[in-house]
Amino acid sequence: LWSDPTKIHTVGTWRMPYSHLSPIFFWRMGVWKPEWVLGENVLSACGRQVNVFGIAVCVSPKAWRMCQRDQVGQSKCDYVANVLAQFLDNDMDGFPDDSAVAARLHGYGSVPSNRGATAGNRWDWSKYTSVPDSCNPRRDAAVEEIFHLITEAASDEFPHLWGRTFASRAGAAVRAANGNCGWGFSKNWSNPGLSQPACRGYFAYKDASCGIDCLVIEGIYWASLSYVGGFYTMELADFAADEWLMTAPDGNMTVLPPDSPNARTLQAGSPGLYELVKETTAHGHAWLPAVMPNGQYTVQPFKKPYIFRPASRDVQRTAPGFNSCPR
């Protein structure tokens, strides 16, 4: 995901003028089919672009050709746009769950239902930690990068909750989850996932290029996606073990991987992160997903009156002509 129109990446977003925010997004009931168009002006380098709640998703010419060669048409490109829409409007009522976070953006087997589980029946998830042959068992990189983009917007909008320092509530919980396992950037990382670990902790990122701001964003990603069941499989728990050991969300669930002494549920290992990400409707939390995106954004009948809330004043001042009233 990117915001530099002079560079061509596989997939990215460009921050469109604030006047495009309202009406934010409208679509008839049913599965949304993105309407890709040629990029214009600052988006002229795009092979195609599509508007998701006023946010332009830009696909490079090379990526668009790859999507066109896909056996099922534009499915890969459509998937990225649908995942972004599902994150921003997780209850799928046709409006972003947190319009202020959306405004900030203007300036595979990991899905429980794909494994046979039901998104709303969390108590049943422990029965479905094996990925069926029909599913890709790997981590979904599109979900991660899109979620990082939204998290950065939430971090700017609600710095006391999600700020990219150890002083925010999320940052303090991330630091506590590390225990004494250290970090790559501080050159004291110790693998927490070994069968006989030399440290006690549940989140330890070894990438030396990832400083505190990066660690907080990564920790929020791991916590939120773990809460919605995005990592609760044997394959993904093993994959993440040298970094994250809280793939099972709730305290009554089976811990994975089973042979790791440091493995915990998210609720037991990091009560602070668990409480932060399980609240998905309150002010400052509405941007968080309650359901793992599956790449099929389907607009449901309206469930609540829509209340538009613009981004905080510092963003509004940088956007002359910003209209905070839905049209």
mmCIF file with all atom_site columns, C-alpha atoms in Angstrom, residues 93-297:
data_model
loop_
_atom_site.group_PDB
_atom_site.id
_atom_site.type_symbol
_atom_site.label_atom_id
_atom_site.label_alt_id
_atom_site.label_comp_id
_atom_site.label_asym_id
_atom_site.label_entity_id
_atom_site.label_seq_id
_atom_site.pdbx_PDB_ins_code
_atom_site.Cartn_x
_atom_site.Cartn_y
_atom_site.Cartn_z
_atom_site.occupancy
_atom_site.B_iso_or_equiv
_atom_site.pdbx_formal_charge
_atom_site.auth_seq_id
_atom_site.auth_comp_id
_atom_site.auth_asym_id
_atom_site.auth_atom_id
_atom_site.pdbx_PDB_model_num
ATOM 1   C CA . ASP A 1 93  ? -24.031 -1.756  6.364  1.00 0.00 ? 93  ASP A CA 1
ATOM 2   C CA . GLY A 1 94  ? -22.694 0.375   3.531  1.00 0.00 ? 94  GLY A CA 1
ATOM 3   C CA . PHE A 1 95  ? -20.857 2.935   5.668  1.00 0.00 ? 95  PHE A CA 1
ATOM 4   C CA . PRO A 1 96  ? -17.413 2.899   7.314  1.00 0.00 ? 96  PRO A CA 1
ATOM 5   C CA . ASP A 1 97  ? -17.556 1.909   10.970 1.00 0.00 ? 97  ASP A CA 1
ATOM 6   C CA . ASP A 1 98  ? -15.343 4.829   11.995 1.00 0.00 ? 98  ASP A CA 1
ATOM 7   C CA . SER A 1 99  ? -15.649 7.726   9.578  1.00 0.00 ? 99  SER A CA 1
ATOM 8   C CA . ALA A 1 100 ? -12.821 9.628   11.293 1.00 0.00 ? 100 ALA A CA 1
ATOM 9   C CA . VAL A 1 101 ? -10.376 6.821   10.588 1.00 0.00 ? 101 VAL A CA 1
ATOM 10  C CA . ALA A 1 102 ? -11.651 6.656   7.004  1.00 0.00 ? 102 ALA A CA 1
ATOM 11  C CA . ALA A 1 103 ? -11.077 10.413  6.762  1.00 0.00 ? 103 ALA A CA 1
ATOM 12  C CA . ARG A 1 104 ? -7.508  9.942   8.005  1.00 0.00 ? 104 ARG A CA 1
ATOM 13  C CA . LEU A 1 105 ? -6.872  7.670   5.066  1.00 0.00 ? 105 LEU A CA 1
ATOM 14  C CA . HIS A 1 106 ? -7.625  10.615  2.772  1.00 0.00 ? 106 HIS A CA 1
ATOM 15  C CA . GLY A 1 107 ? -4.936  12.770  3.701  1.00 0.00 ? 107 GLY A CA 1
ATOM 16  C CA . TYR A 1 108 ? -6.990  -17.542 2.657  1.00 0.00 ? 108 TYR A CA 1
ATOM 17  C CA . GLY A 1 109 ? -7.306  -20.511 5.381  1.00 0.00 ? 109 GLY A CA 1
ATOM 18  C CA . SER A 1 110 ? -6.949  -17.732 7.886  1.00 0.00 ? 110 SER A CA 1
ATOM 19  C CA . VAL A 1 111 ? -10.719 -17.099 7.747  1.00 0.00 ? 111 VAL A CA 1
ATOM 20  C CA . PRO A 1 112 ? -12.565 -19.178 10.406 1.00 0.00 ? 112 PRO A CA 1
ATOM 21  C CA . SER A 1 113 ? -15.597 -19.722 8.157  1.00 0.00 ? 113 SER A CA 1
ATOM 22  C CA . ASN A 1 114 ? -13.319 -21.151 5.453  1.00 0.00 ? 114 ASN A CA 1
ATOM 23  C CA . ARG A 1 115 ? -12.213 -23.818 7.941  1.00 0.00 ? 115 ARG A CA 1
ATOM 24  C CA . GLY A 1 116 ? -15.757 -24.882 8.781  1.00 0.00 ? 116 GLY A CA 1
ATOM 25  C CA . ALA A 1 117 ? -16.178 -22.695 11.868 1.00 0.00 ? 117 ALA A CA 1
ATOM 26  C CA . THR A 1 118 ? -18.807 -19.988 12.317 1.00 0.00 ? 118 THR A CA 1
ATOM 27  C CA . ALA A 1 119 ? -17.557 -16.452 12.883 1.00 0.00 ? 119 ALA A CA 1
ATOM 28  C CA . GLY A 1 120 ? -20.058 -15.812 15.681 1.00 0.00 ? 120 GLY A CA 1
ATOM 29  C CA . ASN A 1 121 ? -19.560 -19.132 17.514 1.00 0.00 ? 121 ASN A CA 1
ATOM 30  C CA . ARG A 1 122 ? -16.174 -18.515 19.096 1.00 0.00 ? 122 ARG A CA 1
ATOM 31  C CA . TRP A 1 123 ? -16.563 -21.387 21.556 1.00 0.00 ? 123 TRP A CA 1
ATOM 32  C CA . ASP A 1 124 ? -16.413 -23.803 18.606 1.00 0.00 ? 124 ASP A CA 1
ATOM 33  C CA . TRP A 1 125 ? -13.202 -22.506 16.997 1.00 0.00 ? 125 TRP A CA 1
ATOM 34  C CA . SER A 1 126 ? -10.881 -24.993 18.735 1.00 0.00 ? 126 SER A CA 1
ATOM 35  C CA . LYS A 1 127 ? -12.460 -27.763 16.645 1.00 0.00 ? 127 LYS A CA 1
ATOM 36  C CA . TYR A 1 128 ? -11.387 -26.100 13.416 1.00 0.00 ? 128 TYR A CA 1
ATOM 37  C CA . THR A 1 129 ? -7.673  -25.399 13.756 1.00 0.00 ? 129 THR A CA 1
ATOM 38  C CA . SER A 1 130 ? -6.729  -27.607 10.800 1.00 0.00 ? 130 SER A CA 1
ATOM 39  C CA . VAL A 1 131 ? -6.902  -26.049 7.350  1.00 0.00 ? 131 VAL A CA 1
ATOM 40  C CA . PRO A 1 132 ? -8.842  -28.163 4.823  1.00 0.00 ? 132 PRO A CA 1
ATOM 41  C CA . ASP A 1 133 ? -7.148  -29.158 1.565  1.00 0.00 ? 133 ASP A CA 1
ATOM 42  C CA . SER A 1 134 ? -9.360  -26.733 -0.351 1.00 0.00 ? 134 SER A CA 1
ATOM 43  C CA . CYS A 1 135 ? -7.826  -23.735 1.508  1.00 0.00 ? 135 CYS A CA 1
ATOM 44  C CA . ASN A 1 136 ? -4.460  -22.037 1.227  1.00 0.00 ? 136 ASN A CA 1
ATOM 45  C CA . PRO A 1 137 ? -2.810  -22.587 4.641  1.00 0.00 ? 137 PRO A CA 1
ATOM 46  C CA . ARG A 1 138 ? -0.468  -19.605 4.365  1.00 0.00 ? 138 ARG A CA 1
ATOM 47  C CA . ARG A 1 139 ? -0.790  -16.161 5.922  1.00 0.00 ? 139 ARG A CA 1
ATOM 48  C CA . ASP A 1 140 ? -2.708  -13.626 3.827  1.00 0.00 ? 140 ASP A CA 1
ATOM 49  C CA . ALA A 1 141 ? -0.254  -10.785 3.087  1.00 0.00 ? 141 ALA A CA 1
ATOM 50  C CA . ALA A 1 142 ? -2.959  -8.601  1.524  1.00 0.00 ? 142 ALA A CA 1
ATOM 51  C CA . VAL A 1 143 ? -4.894  -8.591  4.791  1.00 0.00 ? 143 VAL A CA 1
ATOM 52  C CA . GLU A 1 144 ? -1.774  -7.649  6.762  1.00 0.00 ? 144 GLU A CA 1
ATOM 53  C CA . GLU A 1 145 ? -0.699  -4.706  4.624  1.00 0.00 ? 145 GLU A CA 1
ATOM 54  C CA . ILE A 1 146 ? -4.218  -3.283  4.317  1.00 0.00 ? 146 ILE A CA 1
ATOM 55  C CA . PHE A 1 147 ? -4.719  -3.586  8.062  1.00 0.00 ? 147 PHE A CA 1
ATOM 56  C CA . HIS A 1 148 ? -1.406  -1.790  8.701  1.00 0.00 ? 148 HIS A CA 1
ATOM 57  C CA . LEU A 1 149 ? -2.598  1.149   6.602  1.00 0.00 ? 149 LEU A CA 1
ATOM 58  C CA . ILE A 1 150 ? -5.829  1.463   8.582  1.00 0.00 ? 150 ILE A CA 1
ATOM 59  C CA . THR A 1 151 ? -3.998  1.018   11.890 1.00 0.00 ? 151 THR A CA 1
ATOM 60  C CA . GLU A 1 152 ? -1.694  3.927   11.090 1.00 0.00 ? 152 GLU A CA 1
ATOM 61  C CA . ALA A 1 153 ? -4.737  6.125   10.482 1.00 0.00 ? 153 ALA A CA 1
ATOM 62  C CA . ALA A 1 154 ? -6.272  5.020   13.796 1.00 0.00 ? 154 ALA A CA 1
ATOM 63  C CA . SER A 1 155 ? -2.938  5.652   15.517 1.00 0.00 ? 155 SER A CA 1
ATOM 64  C CA . ASP A 1 156 ? -2.954  9.261   14.302 1.00 0.00 ? 156 ASP A CA 1
ATOM 65  C CA . GLU A 1 157 ? -6.621  9.770   15.173 1.00 0.00 ? 157 GLU A CA 1
ATOM 66  C CA . PHE A 1 158 ? -6.538  8.150   18.637 1.00 0.00 ? 158 PHE A CA 1
ATOM 67  C CA . PRO A 1 159 ? -2.912  8.433   19.817 1.00 0.00 ? 159 PRO A CA 1
ATOM 68  C CA . HIS A 1 160 ? -3.739  7.733   23.474 1.00 0.00 ? 160 HIS A CA 1
ATOM 69  C CA . LEU A 1 161 ? -5.117  4.334   22.461 1.00 0.00 ? 161 LEU A CA 1
ATOM 70  C CA . TRP A 1 162 ? -3.133  3.307   19.386 1.00 0.00 ? 162 TRP A CA 1
ATOM 71  C CA . GLY A 1 163 ? -0.199  5.718   19.241 1.00 0.00 ? 163 GLY A CA 1
ATOM 72  C CA . ARG A 1 164 ? 3.074   4.325   17.882 1.00 0.00 ? 164 ARG A CA 1
ATOM 73  C CA . THR A 1 165 ? 4.952   4.625   21.171 1.00 0.00 ? 165 THR A CA 1
ATOM 74  C CA . PHE A 1 166 ? 5.158   2.495   24.295 1.00 0.00 ? 166 PHE A CA 1
ATOM 75  C CA . ALA A 1 167 ? 3.265   5.294   26.086 1.00 0.00 ? 167 ALA A CA 1
ATOM 76  C CA . SER A 1 168 ? -0.059  4.568   24.356 1.00 0.00 ? 168 SER A CA 1
ATOM 77  C CA . ARG A 1 169 ? -2.360  1.894   25.759 1.00 0.00 ? 169 ARG A CA 1
ATOM 78  C CA . ALA A 1 170 ? -1.603  -0.432  22.860 1.00 0.00 ? 170 ALA A CA 1
ATOM 79  C CA . GLY A 1 171 ? 2.107   0.336   23.019 1.00 0.00 ? 171 GLY A CA 1
ATOM 80  C CA . ALA A 1 172 ? 2.294   -0.377  26.737 1.00 0.00 ? 172 ALA A CA 1
ATOM 81  C CA . ALA A 1 173 ? 0.509   -3.707  26.208 1.00 0.00 ? 173 ALA A CA 1
ATOM 82  C CA . VAL A 1 174 ? 2.864   -4.600  23.344 1.00 0.00 ? 174 VAL A CA 1
ATOM 83  C CA . ARG A 1 175 ? 5.916   -3.920  25.512 1.00 0.00 ? 175 ARG A CA 1
ATOM 84  C CA . ALA A 1 176 ? 4.461   -5.973  28.388 1.00 0.00 ? 176 ALA A CA 1
ATOM 85  C CA . ALA A 1 177 ? 3.779   -8.911  26.036 1.00 0.00 ? 177 ALA A CA 1
ATOM 86  C CA . ASN A 1 178 ? 7.471   -9.024  25.127 1.00 0.00 ? 178 ASN A CA 1
ATOM 87  C CA . GLY A 1 179 ? 8.482   -10.055 28.649 1.00 0.00 ? 179 GLY A CA 1
ATOM 88  C CA . ASN A 1 180 ? 12.263  -10.425 28.601 1.00 0.00 ? 180 ASN A CA 1
ATOM 89  C CA . CYS A 1 181 ? 12.536  -11.749 25.023 1.00 0.00 ? 181 CYS A CA 1
ATOM 90  C CA . GLY A 1 182 ? 13.897  -8.507  23.596 1.00 0.00 ? 182 GLY A CA 1
ATOM 91  C CA . TRP A 1 183 ? 13.643  -7.012  20.106 1.00 0.00 ? 183 TRP A CA 1
ATOM 92  C CA . GLY A 1 184 ? 15.653  -7.185  16.934 1.00 0.00 ? 184 GLY A CA 1
ATOM 93  C CA . PHE A 1 185 ? 16.204  -3.427  16.834 1.00 0.00 ? 185 PHE A CA 1
ATOM 94  C CA . SER A 1 186 ? 17.722  -3.467  20.324 1.00 0.00 ? 186 SER A CA 1
ATOM 95  C CA . LYS A 1 187 ? 19.905  -6.478  19.439 1.00 0.00 ? 187 LYS A CA 1
ATOM 96  C CA . ASN A 1 188 ? 18.699  -8.580  22.371 1.00 0.00 ? 188 ASN A CA 1
ATOM 97  C CA . TRP A 1 189 ? 16.054  -10.722 20.652 1.00 0.00 ? 189 TRP A CA 1
ATOM 98  C CA . SER A 1 190 ? 15.591  -14.242 21.934 1.00 0.00 ? 190 SER A CA 1
ATOM 99  C CA . ASN A 1 191 ? 13.330  -16.761 20.212 1.00 0.00 ? 191 ASN A CA 1
ATOM 100 C CA . PRO A 1 192 ? 10.237  -17.191 22.420 1.00 0.00 ? 192 PRO A CA 1
ATOM 101 C CA . GLY A 1 193 ? 8.928   -20.155 20.432 1.00 0.00 ? 193 GLY A CA 1
ATOM 102 C CA . LEU A 1 194 ? 11.609  -22.717 21.195 1.00 0.00 ? 194 LEU A CA 1
ATOM 103 C CA . SER A 1 195 ? 10.760  -25.894 23.072 1.00 0.00 ? 195 SER A CA 1
ATOM 104 C CA . GLN A 1 196 ? 13.209  -24.710 25.738 1.00 0.00 ? 196 GLN A CA 1
ATOM 105 C CA . PRO A 1 197 ? 13.135  -20.913 25.392 1.00 0.00 ? 197 PRO A CA 1
ATOM 106 C CA . ALA A 1 198 ? 15.725  -18.733 27.111 1.00 0.00 ? 198 ALA A CA 1
ATOM 107 C CA . CYS A 1 199 ? 13.115  -16.048 27.761 1.00 0.00 ? 199 CYS A CA 1
ATOM 108 C CA . ARG A 1 200 ? 9.527   -15.650 28.833 1.00 0.00 ? 200 ARG A CA 1
ATOM 109 C CA . GLY A 1 201 ? 7.347   -13.594 26.537 1.00 0.00 ? 201 GLY A CA 1
ATOM 110 C CA . TYR A 1 202 ? 4.665   -13.886 23.876 1.00 0.00 ? 202 TYR A CA 1
ATOM 111 C CA . PHE A 1 203 ? 5.606   -11.269 21.243 1.00 0.00 ? 203 PHE A CA 1
ATOM 112 C CA . ALA A 1 204 ? 9.193   -10.730 20.135 1.00 0.00 ? 204 ALA A CA 1
ATOM 113 C CA . TYR A 1 205 ? 9.965   -9.334  16.683 1.00 0.00 ? 205 TYR A CA 1
ATOM 114 C CA . LYS A 1 206 ? 13.483  -10.083 15.438 1.00 0.00 ? 206 LYS A CA 1
ATOM 115 C CA . ASP A 1 207 ? 13.540  -7.663  12.480 1.00 0.00 ? 207 ASP A CA 1
ATOM 116 C CA . ALA A 1 208 ? 16.306  -5.165  13.289 1.00 0.00 ? 208 ALA A CA 1
ATOM 117 C CA . SER A 1 209 ? 14.719  -2.532  11.044 1.00 0.00 ? 209 SER A CA 1
ATOM 118 C CA . CYS A 1 210 ? 11.487  -2.482  13.074 1.00 0.00 ? 210 CYS A CA 1
ATOM 119 C CA . GLY A 1 211 ? 11.685  0.194   15.787 1.00 0.00 ? 211 GLY A CA 1
ATOM 120 C CA . ILE A 1 212 ? 9.150   1.044   18.470 1.00 0.00 ? 212 ILE A CA 1
ATOM 121 C CA . ASP A 1 213 ? 6.654   2.674   16.096 1.00 0.00 ? 213 ASP A CA 1
ATOM 122 C CA . CYS A 1 214 ? 6.761   -0.394  13.843 1.00 0.00 ? 214 CYS A CA 1
ATOM 123 C CA . LEU A 1 215 ? 6.492   -2.814  16.783 1.00 0.00 ? 215 LEU A CA 1
ATOM 124 C CA . VAL A 1 216 ? 3.312   -1.177  18.052 1.00 0.00 ? 216 VAL A CA 1
ATOM 125 C CA . ILE A 1 217 ? 1.697   -1.394  14.608 1.00 0.00 ? 217 ILE A CA 1
ATOM 126 C CA . GLU A 1 218 ? 2.751   -5.043  14.288 1.00 0.00 ? 218 GLU A CA 1
ATOM 127 C CA . GLY A 1 219 ? 1.500   -5.886  17.773 1.00 0.00 ? 219 GLY A CA 1
ATOM 128 C CA . ILE A 1 220 ? -1.924  -4.375  17.090 1.00 0.00 ? 220 ILE A CA 1
ATOM 129 C CA . TYR A 1 221 ? -2.124  -6.366  13.862 1.00 0.00 ? 221 TYR A CA 1
ATOM 130 C CA . TRP A 1 222 ? -1.253  -9.657  15.558 1.00 0.00 ? 222 TRP A CA 1
ATOM 131 C CA . ALA A 1 223 ? -3.665  -9.001  18.425 1.00 0.00 ? 223 ALA A CA 1
ATOM 132 C CA . SER A 1 224 ? -6.654  -7.878  16.372 1.00 0.00 ? 224 SER A CA 1
ATOM 133 C CA . LEU A 1 225 ? -6.348  -10.581 13.737 1.00 0.00 ? 225 LEU A CA 1
ATOM 134 C CA . SER A 1 226 ? -5.815  -13.197 16.453 1.00 0.00 ? 226 SER A CA 1
ATOM 135 C CA . TYR A 1 227 ? -8.982  -12.017 18.178 1.00 0.00 ? 227 TYR A CA 1
ATOM 136 C CA . VAL A 1 228 ? -11.057 -12.628 15.027 1.00 0.00 ? 228 VAL A CA 1
ATOM 137 C CA . GLY A 1 229 ? -9.481  -16.063 14.508 1.00 0.00 ? 229 GLY A CA 1
ATOM 138 C CA . GLY A 1 230 ? -7.127  -15.091 11.708 1.00 0.00 ? 230 GLY A CA 1
ATOM 139 C CA . PHE A 1 231 ? -4.158  -17.056 13.070 1.00 0.00 ? 231 PHE A CA 1
ATOM 140 C CA . TYR A 1 232 ? -5.919  -19.854 14.916 1.00 0.00 ? 232 TYR A CA 1
ATOM 141 C CA . THR A 1 233 ? -4.635  -22.774 12.841 1.00 0.00 ? 233 THR A CA 1
ATOM 142 C CA . MET A 1 234 ? -1.859  -25.274 13.475 1.00 0.00 ? 234 MET A CA 1
ATOM 143 C CA . GLU A 1 235 ? -0.001  -24.093 10.358 1.00 0.00 ? 235 GLU A CA 1
ATOM 144 C CA . LEU A 1 236 ? -0.110  -20.386 11.197 1.00 0.00 ? 236 LEU A CA 1
ATOM 145 C CA . ALA A 1 237 ? 0.688   -20.938 14.878 1.00 0.00 ? 237 ALA A CA 1
ATOM 146 C CA . ASP A 1 238 ? 3.838   -22.820 13.852 1.00 0.00 ? 238 ASP A CA 1
ATOM 147 C CA . PHE A 1 239 ? 4.688   -20.150 11.287 1.00 0.00 ? 239 PHE A CA 1
ATOM 148 C CA . ALA A 1 240 ? 4.398   -17.342 13.842 1.00 0.00 ? 240 ALA A CA 1
ATOM 149 C CA . ALA A 1 241 ? 6.018   -19.106 16.808 1.00 0.00 ? 241 ALA A CA 1
ATOM 150 C CA . ASP A 1 242 ? 9.318   -17.212 16.681 1.00 0.00 ? 242 ASP A CA 1
ATOM 151 C CA . GLU A 1 243 ? 7.407   -13.932 16.872 1.00 0.00 ? 243 GLU A CA 1
ATOM 152 C CA . TRP A 1 244 ? 3.861   -14.339 18.191 1.00 0.00 ? 244 TRP A CA 1
ATOM 153 C CA . LEU A 1 245 ? 2.580   -17.019 20.586 1.00 0.00 ? 245 LEU A CA 1
ATOM 154 C CA . MET A 1 246 ? -0.990  -15.873 21.224 1.00 0.00 ? 246 MET A CA 1
ATOM 155 C CA . THR A 1 247 ? -2.817  -17.158 18.146 1.00 0.00 ? 247 THR A CA 1
ATOM 156 C CA . ALA A 1 248 ? -5.676  -18.593 20.256 1.00 0.00 ? 248 ALA A CA 1
ATOM 157 C CA . PRO A 1 249 ? -7.834  -15.629 21.258 1.00 0.00 ? 249 PRO A CA 1
ATOM 158 C CA . ASP A 1 250 ? -10.028 -16.565 24.233 1.00 0.00 ? 250 ASP A CA 1
ATOM 159 C CA . GLY A 1 251 ? -8.975  -18.000 27.575 1.00 0.00 ? 251 GLY A CA 1
ATOM 160 C CA . ASN A 1 252 ? -11.020 -21.189 27.188 1.00 0.00 ? 252 ASN A CA 1
ATOM 161 C CA . MET A 1 253 ? -9.513  -22.115 23.805 1.00 0.00 ? 253 MET A CA 1
ATOM 162 C CA . THR A 1 254 ? -6.802  -24.673 23.085 1.00 0.00 ? 254 THR A CA 1
ATOM 163 C CA . VAL A 1 255 ? -3.377  -23.029 23.025 1.00 0.00 ? 255 VAL A CA 1
ATOM 164 C CA . LEU A 1 256 ? -1.243  -23.324 19.872 1.00 0.00 ? 256 LEU A CA 1
ATOM 165 C CA . PRO A 1 257 ? 1.376   -24.475 19.146 1.00 0.00 ? 257 PRO A CA 1
ATOM 166 C CA . PRO A 1 258 ? 0.896   -27.169 21.770 1.00 0.00 ? 258 PRO A CA 1
ATOM 167 C CA . ASP A 1 259 ? 4.625   -27.881 22.259 1.00 0.00 ? 259 ASP A CA 1
ATOM 168 C CA . SER A 1 260 ? 5.660   -24.306 23.083 1.00 0.00 ? 260 SER A CA 1
ATOM 169 C CA . PRO A 1 261 ? 6.049   -23.483 26.797 1.00 0.00 ? 261 PRO A CA 1
ATOM 170 C CA . ASN A 1 262 ? 5.511   -19.773 26.064 1.00 0.00 ? 262 ASN A CA 1
ATOM 171 C CA . ALA A 1 263 ? 2.274   -20.231 24.091 1.00 0.00 ? 263 ALA A CA 1
ATOM 172 C CA . ARG A 1 264 ? -0.752  -18.551 25.660 1.00 0.00 ? 264 ARG A CA 1
ATOM 173 C CA . THR A 1 265 ? -4.185  -17.414 24.634 1.00 0.00 ? 265 THR A CA 1
ATOM 174 C CA . LEU A 1 266 ? -4.365  -13.709 23.834 1.00 0.00 ? 266 LEU A CA 1
ATOM 175 C CA . GLN A 1 267 ? -6.670  -13.176 26.797 1.00 0.00 ? 267 GLN A CA 1
ATOM 176 C CA . ALA A 1 268 ? -4.231  -14.830 29.220 1.00 0.00 ? 268 ALA A CA 1
ATOM 177 C CA . GLY A 1 269 ? -0.965  -13.643 27.709 1.00 0.00 ? 269 GLY A CA 1
ATOM 178 C CA . SER A 1 270 ? -1.906  -10.030 27.072 1.00 0.00 ? 270 SER A CA 1
ATOM 179 C CA . PRO A 1 271 ? -5.087  -8.942  28.834 1.00 0.00 ? 271 PRO A CA 1
ATOM 180 C CA . GLY A 1 272 ? -4.292  -5.369  27.808 1.00 0.00 ? 272 GLY A CA 1
ATOM 181 C CA . LEU A 1 273 ? -4.262  -6.095  24.079 1.00 0.00 ? 273 LEU A CA 1
ATOM 182 C CA . TYR A 1 274 ? -7.202  -8.456  24.386 1.00 0.00 ? 274 TYR A CA 1
ATOM 183 C CA . GLU A 1 275 ? -9.407  -5.812  26.002 1.00 0.00 ? 275 GLU A CA 1
ATOM 184 C CA . LEU A 1 276 ? -8.355  -3.215  23.444 1.00 0.00 ? 276 LEU A CA 1
ATOM 185 C CA . VAL A 1 277 ? -9.131  -5.270  20.340 1.00 0.00 ? 277 VAL A CA 1
ATOM 186 C CA . LYS A 1 278 ? -12.240 -7.106  21.513 1.00 0.00 ? 278 LYS A CA 1
ATOM 187 C CA . GLU A 1 279 ? -14.142 -3.803  21.762 1.00 0.00 ? 279 GLU A CA 1
ATOM 188 C CA . THR A 1 280 ? -15.180 -3.015  18.197 1.00 0.00 ? 280 THR A CA 1
ATOM 189 C CA . THR A 1 281 ? -18.024 -0.512  18.602 1.00 0.00 ? 281 THR A CA 1
ATOM 190 C CA . ALA A 1 282 ? -16.938 2.106   21.169 1.00 0.00 ? 282 ALA A CA 1
ATOM 191 C CA . HIS A 1 283 ? -15.377 5.455   20.288 1.00 0.00 ? 283 HIS A CA 1
ATOM 192 C CA . GLY A 1 284 ? -11.790 4.871   19.212 1.00 0.00 ? 284 GLY A CA 1
ATOM 193 C CA . HIS A 1 285 ? -12.427 1.152   18.627 1.00 0.00 ? 285 HIS A CA 1
ATOM 194 C CA . ALA A 1 286 ? -15.064 1.081   15.875 1.00 0.00 ? 286 ALA A CA 1
ATOM 195 C CA . TRP A 1 287 ? -12.392 0.770   13.180 1.00 0.00 ? 287 TRP A CA 1
ATOM 196 C CA . LEU A 1 288 ? -11.405 -2.675  14.487 1.00 0.00 ? 288 LEU A CA 1
ATOM 197 C CA . PRO A 1 289 ? -12.826 -5.800  12.822 1.00 0.00 ? 289 PRO A CA 1
ATOM 198 C CA . ALA A 1 290 ? -15.216 -8.094  14.657 1.00 0.00 ? 290 ALA A CA 1
ATOM 199 C CA . VAL A 1 291 ? -15.124 -10.608 11.792 1.00 0.00 ? 291 VAL A CA 1
ATOM 200 C CA . MET A 1 292 ? -12.134 -11.775 9.760  1.00 0.00 ? 292 MET A CA 1
ATOM 201 C CA . PRO A 1 293 ? -12.436 -10.470 6.157  1.00 0.00 ? 293 PRO A CA 1
ATOM 202 C CA . ASN A 1 294 ? -12.856 -13.136 3.501  1.00 0.00 ? 294 ASN A CA 1
ATOM 203 C CA . GLY A 1 295 ? -12.563 -10.863 0.468  1.00 0.00 ? 295 GLY A CA 1
ATOM 204 C CA . GLN A 1 296 ? -16.323 -10.814 -0.226 1.00 0.00 ? 296 GLN A CA 1
ATOM 205 C CA . TYR A 1 297 ? -17.710 -7.449  0.798  1.00 0.00 ? 297 TYR A CA 1
#
